[in-house]
Amino acid sequence: SSVYVTADGKYIIQGDVIKLDKQPHSIGDKLQATANKKHLAALKKEDLLVYPAKGQTKHIVYVFTDASCPYCHKLHEHMAEINAKGIEVRYIAWPRGPQFMPAMESVWCSSDRQKAFDQAISGTQLPPASCKNPVKDQYQMGLNMGVNGTPAIYNENGEYLGGYLEPAELESRLNK
C-alpha cells in the first residue's frame, strides 16, 4: 500500500487516497500501476510462458499463474478463445506455496513450456527440474506488485484487471 508524507515531514498518511472526480479513483492504484508497469517491462519474453494472439495482436496481458490453481485451470481452458480475440497472454510463474514451486520449475525448465504447462495444469506430475530458472524471481516480483492470489491479470500499463475473467469480460476491460 502507498504511504504519503506531508511536505513538512510531520505527517505520514498510509492507505488509500481517493480523488473525487466525475469518476472517483484511487491515487494509490495509479502509483502502484506505474511501479507495476516498470516491473512488467523489465521481464524478458524468453523467461515467460507466452500464448500469442491469433492474427493481429490487439492487447497483451500478464497473468500470474500456478498449475495447481483451479481458477488458473479454468482461465487456461479459454486460451484459444482469448488468443482468437487478439489477446496475447504472457504467463508469469507464481506458485501459491513452497510445495508448488517444483512443478512450476519443471514447467519453466521444459523444452516445450506450453506442453509442460498443459500437462501440469491437468494434474500430470512432471519430472523434477534441474535448470537455472526465473520462478523464484517471478514469485518475488509478484509479491512486490501486491499479488496475493492466482490468477492475477494485469495489462501492459501495470493495471490490475482482476482474477479469473471470462474471455468477453477480459476483452471489455482491455478495451476500456
Short mmCIF file of C-alpha atoms in Angstrom, two decimals:
data_model
loop_
_atom_site.label_atom_id
_atom_site.label_comp_id
_atom_site.label_asym_id
_atom_site.label_seq_id
_atom_site.Cartn_x
_atom_site.Cartn_y
_atom_site.Cartn_z
CA SER A 1 0.00 0.00 0.00
CA SER A 2 1.08 3.57 -0.59
CA VAL A 3 2.48 5.90 2.03
CA TYR A 4 2.20 9.68 1.71
CA VAL A 5 4.31 12.21 3.62
CA THR A 6 3.35 15.86 4.08
CA ALA A 7 5.77 18.42 2.63
CA ASP A 8 6.91 19.47 6.13
CA GLY A 9 7.62 15.83 7.03
CA LYS A 10 5.36 15.95 10.10
CA TYR A 11 2.70 13.53 8.94
CA ILE A 12 2.62 10.17 7.25
CA ILE A 13 -0.66 9.04 5.73
CA GLN A 14 -0.93 5.36 4.99
CA GLY A 15 -3.72 3.76 2.95
CA ASP A 16 -5.80 4.80 0.01
CA VAL A 17 -6.22 8.38 -1.16
CA ILE A 18 -9.28 8.72 -3.37
CA LYS A 19 -9.56 11.60 -5.83
CA LEU A 20 -13.20 12.67 -6.12
CA ASP A 21 -13.65 13.39 -9.82
CA LYS A 22 -16.64 12.59 -12.00
CA GLN A 23 -15.12 9.12 -11.85
CA PRO A 24 -13.57 8.74 -8.34
CA HIS A 25 -10.27 6.88 -8.47
CA SER A 26 -7.53 5.80 -6.14
CA ILE A 27 -4.25 7.69 -6.38
CA GLY A 28 -2.59 4.67 -4.75
CA ASP A 29 -3.73 2.42 -7.61
CA LYS A 30 -2.20 4.84 -10.13
CA LEU A 31 1.13 4.85 -8.24
CA GLN A 32 1.05 1.05 -7.93
CA ALA A 33 0.28 0.66 -11.65
CA THR A 34 3.24 2.92 -12.53
CA ALA A 35 5.55 0.75 -10.42
CA ASN A 36 3.99 -2.45 -11.82
CA LYS A 37 4.49 -1.24 -15.40
CA LYS A 38 8.25 -0.97 -14.72
CA HIS A 39 8.34 -4.49 -13.24
CA LEU A 40 6.49 -5.97 -16.21
CA ALA A 41 8.58 -4.06 -18.78
CA ALA A 42 11.75 -5.47 -17.19
CA LEU A 43 10.64 -9.06 -17.84
CA LYS A 44 12.34 -10.90 -20.69
CA LYS A 45 9.89 -12.61 -23.03
CA GLU A 46 12.02 -15.77 -23.05
CA ASP A 47 11.52 -16.03 -19.26
CA LEU A 48 7.74 -16.18 -19.67
CA LEU A 49 5.24 -18.69 -20.99
CA VAL A 50 3.72 -16.92 -23.99
CA TYR A 51 0.48 -17.72 -25.82
CA PRO A 52 0.46 -15.37 -28.84
CA ALA A 53 -2.68 -13.74 -30.22
CA LYS A 54 -4.22 -15.21 -33.36
CA GLY A 55 -4.00 -12.67 -36.17
CA GLN A 56 -3.29 -9.10 -35.12
CA THR A 57 -2.18 -8.54 -31.50
CA LYS A 58 -4.60 -6.00 -30.01
CA HIS A 59 -3.65 -6.46 -26.36
CA ILE A 60 -1.00 -8.08 -24.19
CA VAL A 61 -1.83 -9.28 -20.69
CA TYR A 62 0.45 -10.58 -17.97
CA VAL A 63 -1.03 -13.33 -15.82
CA PHE A 64 0.47 -14.61 -12.59
CA THR A 65 -0.43 -18.30 -12.66
CA ASP A 66 0.07 -21.58 -10.83
CA ALA A 67 -0.57 -25.01 -12.33
CA SER A 68 -2.25 -26.15 -9.08
CA CYS A 69 -4.84 -23.34 -9.02
CA PRO A 70 -8.42 -24.24 -10.09
CA TYR A 71 -9.23 -20.78 -11.48
CA CYS A 72 -5.93 -20.74 -13.42
CA HIS A 73 -7.04 -24.04 -14.93
CA LYS A 74 -10.43 -22.51 -15.81
CA LEU A 75 -8.77 -19.47 -17.42
CA HIS A 76 -6.34 -21.71 -19.30
CA GLU A 77 -9.25 -23.70 -20.80
CA HIS A 78 -10.27 -20.46 -22.57
CA MET A 79 -6.80 -19.77 -24.00
CA ALA A 80 -7.74 -20.42 -27.67
CA GLU A 81 -10.76 -18.10 -27.33
CA ILE A 82 -8.66 -15.40 -25.62
CA ASN A 83 -5.96 -15.62 -28.30
CA ALA A 84 -8.65 -15.52 -31.03
CA LYS A 85 -9.75 -12.12 -29.63
CA GLY A 86 -6.29 -10.74 -30.44
CA ILE A 87 -5.05 -11.01 -26.85
CA GLU A 88 -1.54 -12.30 -26.19
CA VAL A 89 -1.19 -13.96 -22.79
CA ARG A 90 2.17 -13.89 -21.01
CA TYR A 91 2.18 -16.20 -18.03
CA ILE A 92 4.38 -15.38 -15.05
CA ALA A 93 5.13 -18.22 -12.61
CA TRP A 94 3.55 -17.62 -9.23
CA PRO A 95 3.48 -20.85 -7.20
CA ARG A 96 0.96 -20.36 -4.38
CA GLY A 97 3.22 -22.01 -1.82
CA PRO A 98 6.62 -23.72 -1.48
CA GLN A 99 5.06 -27.12 -2.23
CA PHE A 100 4.03 -25.85 -5.70
CA MET A 101 7.48 -24.44 -6.58
CA PRO A 102 8.89 -27.72 -8.04
CA ALA A 103 6.02 -28.19 -10.52
CA MET A 104 6.36 -24.63 -11.82
CA GLU A 105 10.16 -25.00 -12.06
CA SER A 106 9.60 -28.22 -14.06
CA VAL A 107 7.35 -26.32 -16.49
CA TRP A 108 9.84 -23.45 -16.83
CA CYS A 109 12.76 -25.89 -17.37
CA SER A 110 10.91 -27.86 -20.03
CA SER A 111 11.97 -27.58 -23.69
CA ASP A 112 8.27 -27.13 -24.52
CA ARG A 113 6.81 -24.95 -21.77
CA GLN A 114 3.33 -24.82 -23.31
CA LYS A 115 3.07 -28.62 -23.46
CA ALA A 116 4.52 -28.97 -19.95
CA PHE A 117 2.09 -26.39 -18.55
CA ASP A 118 -0.86 -28.09 -20.26
CA GLN A 119 0.21 -31.34 -18.58
CA ALA A 120 0.88 -29.79 -15.17
CA ILE A 121 -2.40 -27.88 -15.08
CA SER A 122 -4.34 -31.05 -15.93
CA GLY A 123 -2.73 -32.76 -12.93
CA THR A 124 0.18 -34.67 -14.50
CA GLN A 125 3.23 -35.00 -12.25
CA LEU A 126 6.22 -33.63 -14.20
CA PRO A 127 9.77 -34.92 -13.73
CA PRO A 128 11.81 -32.76 -11.35
CA ALA A 129 13.55 -29.81 -12.94
CA SER A 130 17.21 -29.01 -12.86
CA CYS A 131 17.96 -25.79 -14.66
CA LYS A 132 18.57 -22.16 -13.87
CA ASN A 133 15.05 -20.71 -13.92
CA PRO A 134 13.27 -17.45 -13.07
CA VAL A 135 10.42 -18.94 -10.98
CA LYS A 136 11.63 -17.67 -7.57
CA ASP A 137 12.38 -14.21 -9.03
CA GLN A 138 8.96 -14.06 -10.70
CA TYR A 139 7.30 -15.07 -7.43
CA GLN A 140 9.17 -12.30 -5.60
CA MET A 141 8.23 -9.77 -8.28
CA GLY A 142 4.58 -10.74 -7.81
CA LEU A 143 4.88 -10.11 -4.07
CA ASN A 144 6.43 -6.70 -4.81
CA MET A 145 3.46 -5.91 -7.06
CA GLY A 146 0.96 -6.90 -4.38
CA VAL A 147 -0.17 -10.18 -5.95
CA ASN A 148 -1.91 -12.27 -3.30
CA GLY A 149 -3.58 -14.97 -5.36
CA THR A 150 -3.81 -16.55 -8.79
CA PRO A 151 -4.70 -15.90 -11.48
CA ALA A 152 -3.82 -12.21 -11.28
CA ILE A 153 -4.25 -10.42 -14.61
CA TYR A 154 -2.50 -7.14 -15.49
CA ASN A 155 -2.48 -5.04 -18.63
CA GLU A 156 0.73 -3.59 -20.11
CA ASN A 157 0.26 -0.38 -18.09
CA GLY A 158 0.52 -2.39 -14.89
CA GLU A 159 -3.15 -2.01 -14.03
CA TYR A 160 -4.72 -4.95 -12.22
CA LEU A 161 -7.70 -6.18 -14.27
CA GLY A 162 -8.85 -8.93 -11.92
CA GLY A 163 -8.54 -12.60 -11.10
CA TYR A 164 -10.40 -15.12 -13.23
CA LEU A 165 -12.26 -13.36 -16.05
CA GLU A 166 -14.40 -14.80 -18.85
CA PRO A 167 -12.81 -14.03 -22.27
CA ALA A 168 -15.54 -11.47 -23.14
CA GLU A 169 -15.13 -9.69 -19.78
CA LEU A 170 -11.33 -9.66 -20.20
CA GLU A 171 -11.74 -8.14 -23.67
CA SER A 172 -14.15 -5.46 -22.45
CA ARG A 173 -11.82 -4.44 -19.58
CA LEU A 174 -8.91 -4.19 -22.02
CA ASN A 175 -10.95 -2.06 -24.42
CA LYS A 176 -11.88 0.47 -21.72
#
